[in-house]
Amino acid sequence: GSGRDRSSSLASASTASTDGAGRAGSKVSVSSIGDALENSMPVIVVLGQSLNPDGSTPATLLERAEAAASLHLSTASRPPIIATGGDTAGTGTSEAEVMRKLLRELGVPDAKIILEPRAKNTLQNAWESVPMLPKGCDEIFLVTSDFHMPRSAYLFEAVFASKDMIVSVVQHPARSGCQVVQATSEQRSDKSCVSTINGQSAVLRARNEAHFIKHEVVQIGLLEHIPGVQIPALPQWRLELAQSQIQECMSQL
């Protein structure tokens, strides 16, 4: 469907006021990163996934890149894509750089791809992406795995709210790309195979996400995942919404 489908859109910051259409602009000045982004709204933000120990691309990351490329190519405005993800696996290559290669192979022009190669976790994905948003951006299309989306959307909204920005977060979940069954311990110990997290099944990853949302997002993540920065929690109803979304995801696996 159209990339402008707002049926999955959530209010980005319940503590901020919007006009009747919920489309008020940002209250802060976010610097542009070039003519390609100056007047471009919305923006696609695709989240990375740690690479395998040998530097190979996990299926989860490929699915996210494919979803972002498809969204870009099917949206009339051909929105730019911010690919965010650092070198969390210590391979010497950032997840963002791997995604740029994948996106180019999938038909996205290099000029439309913006790299954010520093983020080490989901909260940092949001935090580090903010300076790359063009001035006046009031909507992002968030692309990540279906099991990862409830927590990711919550964290992006929390970061926007902490900066007094009014930016709608439209969720575009990608297929998980996870293995049907767990990788064996022998596979995980073989550096040519998958890492522990990339060997997890979709069911286990969703269960872990449910745990993170219930026990760690507010208690740990918002307080510790950006060194020296504490992000205020969103209202309780927004956390409960994320919890219900991950439960729904689990019911479909």
PDB file of C-alpha atoms in Angstrom, residues 57-230:
ATOM      1  CA  THR A  57      24.804 -10.290   7.047  1.00  0.00           C
ATOM      2  CA  PRO A  58      22.106 -11.940   9.171  1.00  0.00           C
ATOM      3  CA  ALA A  59      18.746 -12.590   7.555  1.00  0.00           C
ATOM      4  CA  THR A  60      17.104 -10.196  10.008  1.00  0.00           C
ATOM      5  CA  LEU A  61      19.170  -7.286   8.695  1.00  0.00           C
ATOM      6  CA  LEU A  62      18.521  -8.266   5.091  1.00  0.00           C
ATOM      7  CA  GLU A  63      14.767  -8.273   5.731  1.00  0.00           C
ATOM      8  CA  ARG A  64      14.960  -4.795   7.242  1.00  0.00           C
ATOM      9  CA  ALA A  65      16.945  -3.449   4.290  1.00  0.00           C
ATOM     10  CA  GLU A  66      14.532  -5.026   1.823  1.00  0.00           C
ATOM     11  CA  ALA A  67      11.549  -3.510   3.628  1.00  0.00           C
ATOM     12  CA  ALA A  68      13.165  -0.054   3.639  1.00  0.00           C
ATOM     13  CA  ALA A  69      14.064  -0.257  -0.042  1.00  0.00           C
ATOM     14  CA  SER A  70      10.558  -1.400  -0.968  1.00  0.00           C
ATOM     15  CA  LEU A  71       9.035   1.437   1.031  1.00  0.00           C
ATOM     16  CA  HIS A  72      11.338   3.981  -0.597  1.00  0.00           C
ATOM     17  CA  LEU A  73      10.598   2.761  -4.107  1.00  0.00           C
ATOM     18  CA  SER A  74       6.835   2.558  -3.561  1.00  0.00           C
ATOM     19  CA  THR A  75       6.488   6.040  -2.037  1.00  0.00           C
ATOM     20  CA  ALA A  76       5.936   8.817  -4.557  1.00  0.00           C
ATOM     21  CA  SER A  77       8.269  11.267  -2.842  1.00  0.00           C
ATOM     22  CA  ARG A  78      11.118   8.711  -2.753  1.00  0.00           C
ATOM     23  CA  PRO A  79      12.006   9.662   0.831  1.00  0.00           C
ATOM     24  CA  PRO A  80      15.609   9.489   1.992  1.00  0.00           C
ATOM     25  CA  ILE A  81      16.643   6.589   4.189  1.00  0.00           C
ATOM     26  CA  ILE A  82      18.619   6.966   7.397  1.00  0.00           C
ATOM     27  CA  ALA A  83      20.395   3.652   8.004  1.00  0.00           C
ATOM     28  CA  THR A  84      21.340   3.534  11.671  1.00  0.00           C
ATOM     29  CA  GLY A  85      23.606   1.028  13.378  1.00  0.00           C
ATOM     30  CA  GLY A  86      27.165   0.906  14.651  1.00  0.00           C
ATOM     31  CA  ASP A  87      29.688  -1.921  14.765  1.00  0.00           C
ATOM     32  CA  THR A  88      28.060  -3.744  17.665  1.00  0.00           C
ATOM     33  CA  ALA A  89      29.617  -7.083  16.699  1.00  0.00           C
ATOM     34  CA  GLY A  90      33.153  -5.691  16.526  1.00  0.00           C
ATOM     35  CA  THR A  91      33.723  -6.831  12.951  1.00  0.00           C
ATOM     36  CA  GLY A  92      35.225  -3.543  11.774  1.00  0.00           C
ATOM     37  CA  THR A  93      32.172  -2.689   9.667  1.00  0.00           C
ATOM     38  CA  SER A  94      29.114  -0.811  10.872  1.00  0.00           C
ATOM     39  CA  GLU A  95      25.606  -2.139  10.373  1.00  0.00           C
ATOM     40  CA  ALA A  96      24.805   1.146   8.627  1.00  0.00           C
ATOM     41  CA  GLU A  97      27.513   0.540   6.022  1.00  0.00           C
ATOM     42  CA  VAL A  98      26.222  -2.968   5.357  1.00  0.00           C
ATOM     43  CA  MET A  99      22.715  -1.599   4.932  1.00  0.00           C
ATOM     44  CA  ARG A 100      23.944   1.022   2.478  1.00  0.00           C
ATOM     45  CA  LYS A 101      25.416  -1.718   0.305  1.00  0.00           C
ATOM     46  CA  LEU A 102      22.192  -3.721   0.496  1.00  0.00           C
ATOM     47  CA  LEU A 103      20.009  -0.705  -0.244  1.00  0.00           C
ATOM     48  CA  ARG A 104      22.090   0.213  -3.287  1.00  0.00           C
ATOM     49  CA  GLU A 105      21.805  -3.346  -4.582  1.00  0.00           C
ATOM     50  CA  LEU A 106      18.042  -3.096  -4.081  1.00  0.00           C
ATOM     51  CA  GLY A 107      17.769   0.001  -6.254  1.00  0.00           C
ATOM     52  CA  VAL A 108      17.996   2.892  -3.790  1.00  0.00           C
ATOM     53  CA  PRO A 109      20.225   5.710  -5.110  1.00  0.00           C
ATOM     54  CA  ASP A 110      23.275   6.354  -2.969  1.00  0.00           C
ATOM     55  CA  ALA A 111      22.305  10.026  -2.700  1.00  0.00           C
ATOM     56  CA  LYS A 112      19.159   8.971  -0.841  1.00  0.00           C
ATOM     57  CA  ILE A 113      21.012   6.945   1.803  1.00  0.00           C
ATOM     58  CA  ILE A 114      22.253   8.610   4.981  1.00  0.00           C
ATOM     59  CA  LEU A 115      24.540   6.674   7.318  1.00  0.00           C
ATOM     60  CA  GLU A 116      24.372   6.800  11.094  1.00  0.00           C
ATOM     61  CA  PRO A 117      27.254   4.458  12.070  1.00  0.00           C
ATOM     62  CA  ARG A 118      27.559   5.091  15.821  1.00  0.00           C
ATOM     63  CA  ALA A 119      24.485   3.701  17.581  1.00  0.00           C
ATOM     64  CA  LYS A 120      25.095   0.670  19.800  1.00  0.00           C
ATOM     65  CA  ASN A 121      21.509   0.011  20.892  1.00  0.00           C
ATOM     66  CA  THR A 122      17.936   0.901  19.972  1.00  0.00           C
ATOM     67  CA  LEU A 123      17.737   4.040  22.113  1.00  0.00           C
ATOM     68  CA  GLN A 124      20.942   5.295  20.528  1.00  0.00           C
ATOM     69  CA  ASN A 125      19.438   4.543  17.093  1.00  0.00           C
ATOM     70  CA  ALA A 126      16.780   7.117  17.911  1.00  0.00           C
ATOM     71  CA  TRP A 127      19.096   9.621  19.600  1.00  0.00           C
ATOM     72  CA  GLU A 128      21.738   9.571  16.869  1.00  0.00           C
ATOM     73  CA  SER A 129      19.163   9.805  14.071  1.00  0.00           C
ATOM     74  CA  VAL A 130      17.659  13.069  15.299  1.00  0.00           C
ATOM     75  CA  PRO A 131      20.454  15.388  14.027  1.00  0.00           C
ATOM     76  CA  MET A 132      20.087  13.807  10.596  1.00  0.00           C
ATOM     77  CA  LEU A 133      16.414  14.649  10.197  1.00  0.00           C
ATOM     78  CA  PRO A 134      15.794  17.552   7.817  1.00  0.00           C
ATOM     79  CA  LYS A 135      14.440  20.832   9.097  1.00  0.00           C
ATOM     80  CA  GLY A 136      10.680  20.654   9.383  1.00  0.00           C
ATOM     81  CA  CYS A 137      10.499  16.867   9.324  1.00  0.00           C
ATOM     82  CA  ASP A 138       7.271  15.908  11.080  1.00  0.00           C
ATOM     83  CA  GLU A 139       7.042  12.227  10.221  1.00  0.00           C
ATOM     84  CA  ILE A 140       9.315   9.216  10.033  1.00  0.00           C
ATOM     85  CA  PHE A 141       8.618   5.796   8.590  1.00  0.00           C
ATOM     86  CA  LEU A 142      10.256   3.460  11.089  1.00  0.00           C
ATOM     87  CA  VAL A 143      11.496   0.151   9.666  1.00  0.00           C
ATOM     88  CA  THR A 144      12.622  -2.712  11.869  1.00  0.00           C
ATOM     89  CA  SER A 145      11.650  -6.320  12.513  1.00  0.00           C
ATOM     90  CA  ASP A 146       8.089  -7.065  13.581  1.00  0.00           C
ATOM     91  CA  PHE A 147       9.227  -8.363  16.983  1.00  0.00           C
ATOM     92  CA  HIS A 148      11.447  -5.293  17.512  1.00  0.00           C
ATOM     93  CA  MET A 149       8.898  -2.667  16.458  1.00  0.00           C
ATOM     94  CA  PRO A 150       6.896  -2.199  19.710  1.00  0.00           C
ATOM     95  CA  ARG A 151       9.997  -1.323  21.743  1.00  0.00           C
ATOM     96  CA  SER A 152      11.601   0.675  18.929  1.00  0.00           C
ATOM     97  CA  ALA A 153       8.552   2.862  18.331  1.00  0.00           C
ATOM     98  CA  TYR A 154       8.255   3.565  22.052  1.00  0.00           C
ATOM     99  CA  LEU A 155      11.913   4.581  22.290  1.00  0.00           C
ATOM    100  CA  PHE A 156      11.816   6.822  19.213  1.00  0.00           C
ATOM    101  CA  GLU A 157       8.722   8.553  20.554  1.00  0.00           C
ATOM    102  CA  ALA A 158      10.403   9.000  23.941  1.00  0.00           C
ATOM    103  CA  VAL A 159      13.476  10.594  22.353  1.00  0.00           C
ATOM    104  CA  PHE A 160      11.340  12.954  20.270  1.00  0.00           C
ATOM    105  CA  ALA A 161       9.340  13.917  23.354  1.00  0.00           C
ATOM    106  CA  SER A 162      12.527  14.549  25.337  1.00  0.00           C
ATOM    107  CA  LYS A 163      13.598  17.053  22.687  1.00  0.00           C
ATOM    108  CA  ASP A 164      10.154  18.670  22.524  1.00  0.00           C
ATOM    109  CA  MET A 165       9.779  17.532  18.924  1.00  0.00           C
ATOM    110  CA  ILE A 166       6.455  16.637  17.354  1.00  0.00           C
ATOM    111  CA  VAL A 167       7.254  13.858  14.897  1.00  0.00           C
ATOM    112  CA  SER A 168       4.835  11.101  13.981  1.00  0.00           C
ATOM    113  CA  VAL A 169       6.295   7.605  14.039  1.00  0.00           C
ATOM    114  CA  VAL A 170       4.650   5.451  11.378  1.00  0.00           C
ATOM    115  CA  GLN A 171       5.441   1.798  11.907  1.00  0.00           C
ATOM    116  CA  HIS A 172       6.492  -0.328   8.942  1.00  0.00           C
ATOM    117  CA  PRO A 173       7.489  -3.706  10.417  1.00  0.00           C
ATOM    118  CA  ALA A 174       9.673  -6.061   8.404  1.00  0.00           C
ATOM    119  CA  ARG A 175       9.555  -9.843   8.520  1.00  0.00           C
ATOM    120  CA  SER A 176      11.745 -11.254  11.258  1.00  0.00           C
ATOM    121  CA  GLY A 177      14.105 -13.279   9.118  1.00  0.00           C
ATOM    122  CA  CYS A 178      14.726 -15.418  12.194  1.00  0.00           C
ATOM    123  CA  GLN A 179      15.419 -19.119  12.090  1.00  0.00           C
ATOM    124  CA  VAL A 180      12.503 -21.439  12.710  1.00  0.00           C
ATOM    125  CA  VAL A 181      14.501 -23.293  15.358  1.00  0.00           C
ATOM    126  CA  GLN A 182      17.364 -22.285  17.598  1.00  0.00           C
ATOM    127  CA  ALA A 183      20.908 -22.560  16.302  1.00  0.00           C
ATOM    128  CA  THR A 184      22.857 -25.294  18.061  1.00  0.00           C
ATOM    129  CA  SER A 185      25.662 -24.512  20.478  1.00  0.00           C
ATOM    130  CA  GLU A 186      28.101 -25.948  17.926  1.00  0.00           C
ATOM    131  CA  GLN A 187      26.833 -23.513  15.293  1.00  0.00           C
ATOM    132  CA  ARG A 188      27.096 -20.587  17.688  1.00  0.00           C
ATOM    133  CA  SER A 189      30.670 -21.497  18.621  1.00  0.00           C
ATOM    134  CA  ASP A 190      31.666 -21.698  14.971  1.00  0.00           C
ATOM    135  CA  LYS A 191      32.669 -18.154  13.989  1.00  0.00           C
ATOM    136  CA  SER A 192      31.684 -18.859  10.396  1.00  0.00           C
ATOM    137  CA  CYS A 193      28.098 -19.360  11.508  1.00  0.00           C
ATOM    138  CA  VAL A 194      25.556 -17.235  13.279  1.00  0.00           C
ATOM    139  CA  SER A 195      26.027 -15.275  16.472  1.00  0.00           C
ATOM    140  CA  THR A 196      23.965 -16.114  19.532  1.00  0.00           C
ATOM    141  CA  ILE A 197      21.328 -13.454  18.900  1.00  0.00           C
ATOM    142  CA  ASN A 198      21.120 -14.173  15.179  1.00  0.00           C
ATOM    143  CA  GLY A 199      20.613 -17.850  15.961  1.00  0.00           C
ATOM    144  CA  GLN A 200      17.531 -17.183  18.035  1.00  0.00           C
ATOM    145  CA  SER A 201      14.100 -18.141  16.755  1.00  0.00           C
ATOM    146  CA  ALA A 202      11.408 -15.530  16.177  1.00  0.00           C
ATOM    147  CA  VAL A 203       9.501 -16.854  19.183  1.00  0.00           C
ATOM    148  CA  LEU A 204      12.479 -16.429  21.509  1.00  0.00           C
ATOM    149  CA  ARG A 205      13.285 -12.959  20.211  1.00  0.00           C
ATOM    150  CA  ALA A 206       9.681 -11.887  20.717  1.00  0.00           C
ATOM    151  CA  ARG A 207       9.693 -13.321  24.241  1.00  0.00           C
ATOM    152  CA  ASN A 208      12.890 -11.426  24.999  1.00  0.00           C
ATOM    153  CA  GLU A 209      11.318  -8.238  23.649  1.00  0.00           C
ATOM    154  CA  ALA A 210       8.300  -8.740  25.901  1.00  0.00           C
ATOM    155  CA  HIS A 211      10.679  -9.019  28.856  1.00  0.00           C
ATOM    156  CA  PHE A 212      12.612  -5.911  27.818  1.00  0.00           C
ATOM    157  CA  ILE A 213       9.441  -3.861  27.456  1.00  0.00           C
ATOM    158  CA  LYS A 214       8.027  -4.955  30.802  1.00  0.00           C
ATOM    159  CA  HIS A 215      11.165  -4.913  32.933  1.00  0.00           C
ATOM    160  CA  GLU A 216      13.919  -2.905  31.248  1.00  0.00           C
ATOM    161  CA  VAL A 217      12.744  -0.152  28.878  1.00  0.00           C
ATOM    162  CA  VAL A 218      11.859   2.329  31.614  1.00  0.00           C
ATOM    163  CA  GLN A 219      13.881   0.855  34.469  1.00  0.00           C
ATOM    164  CA  ILE A 220      17.201   0.514  32.611  1.00  0.00           C
ATOM    165  CA  GLY A 221      17.104   1.459  28.929  1.00  0.00           C
ATOM    166  CA  LEU A 222      15.928   5.062  29.195  1.00  0.00           C
ATOM    167  CA  LEU A 223      18.346   5.703  32.040  1.00  0.00           C
ATOM    168  CA  GLU A 224      21.522   3.967  30.912  1.00  0.00           C
ATOM    169  CA  HIS A 225      21.603   3.283  27.171  1.00  0.00           C
ATOM    170  CA  ILE A 226      22.882   6.746  26.228  1.00  0.00           C
ATOM    171  CA  PRO A 227      25.935   7.622  28.341  1.00  0.00           C
ATOM    172  CA  GLY A 228      25.273  10.741  30.366  1.00  0.00           C
ATOM    173  CA  VAL A 229      21.692  11.126  29.156  1.00  0.00           C
ATOM    174  CA  GLN A 230      18.437  10.088  30.800  1.00  0.00           C
TER     175      GLN A 230
END
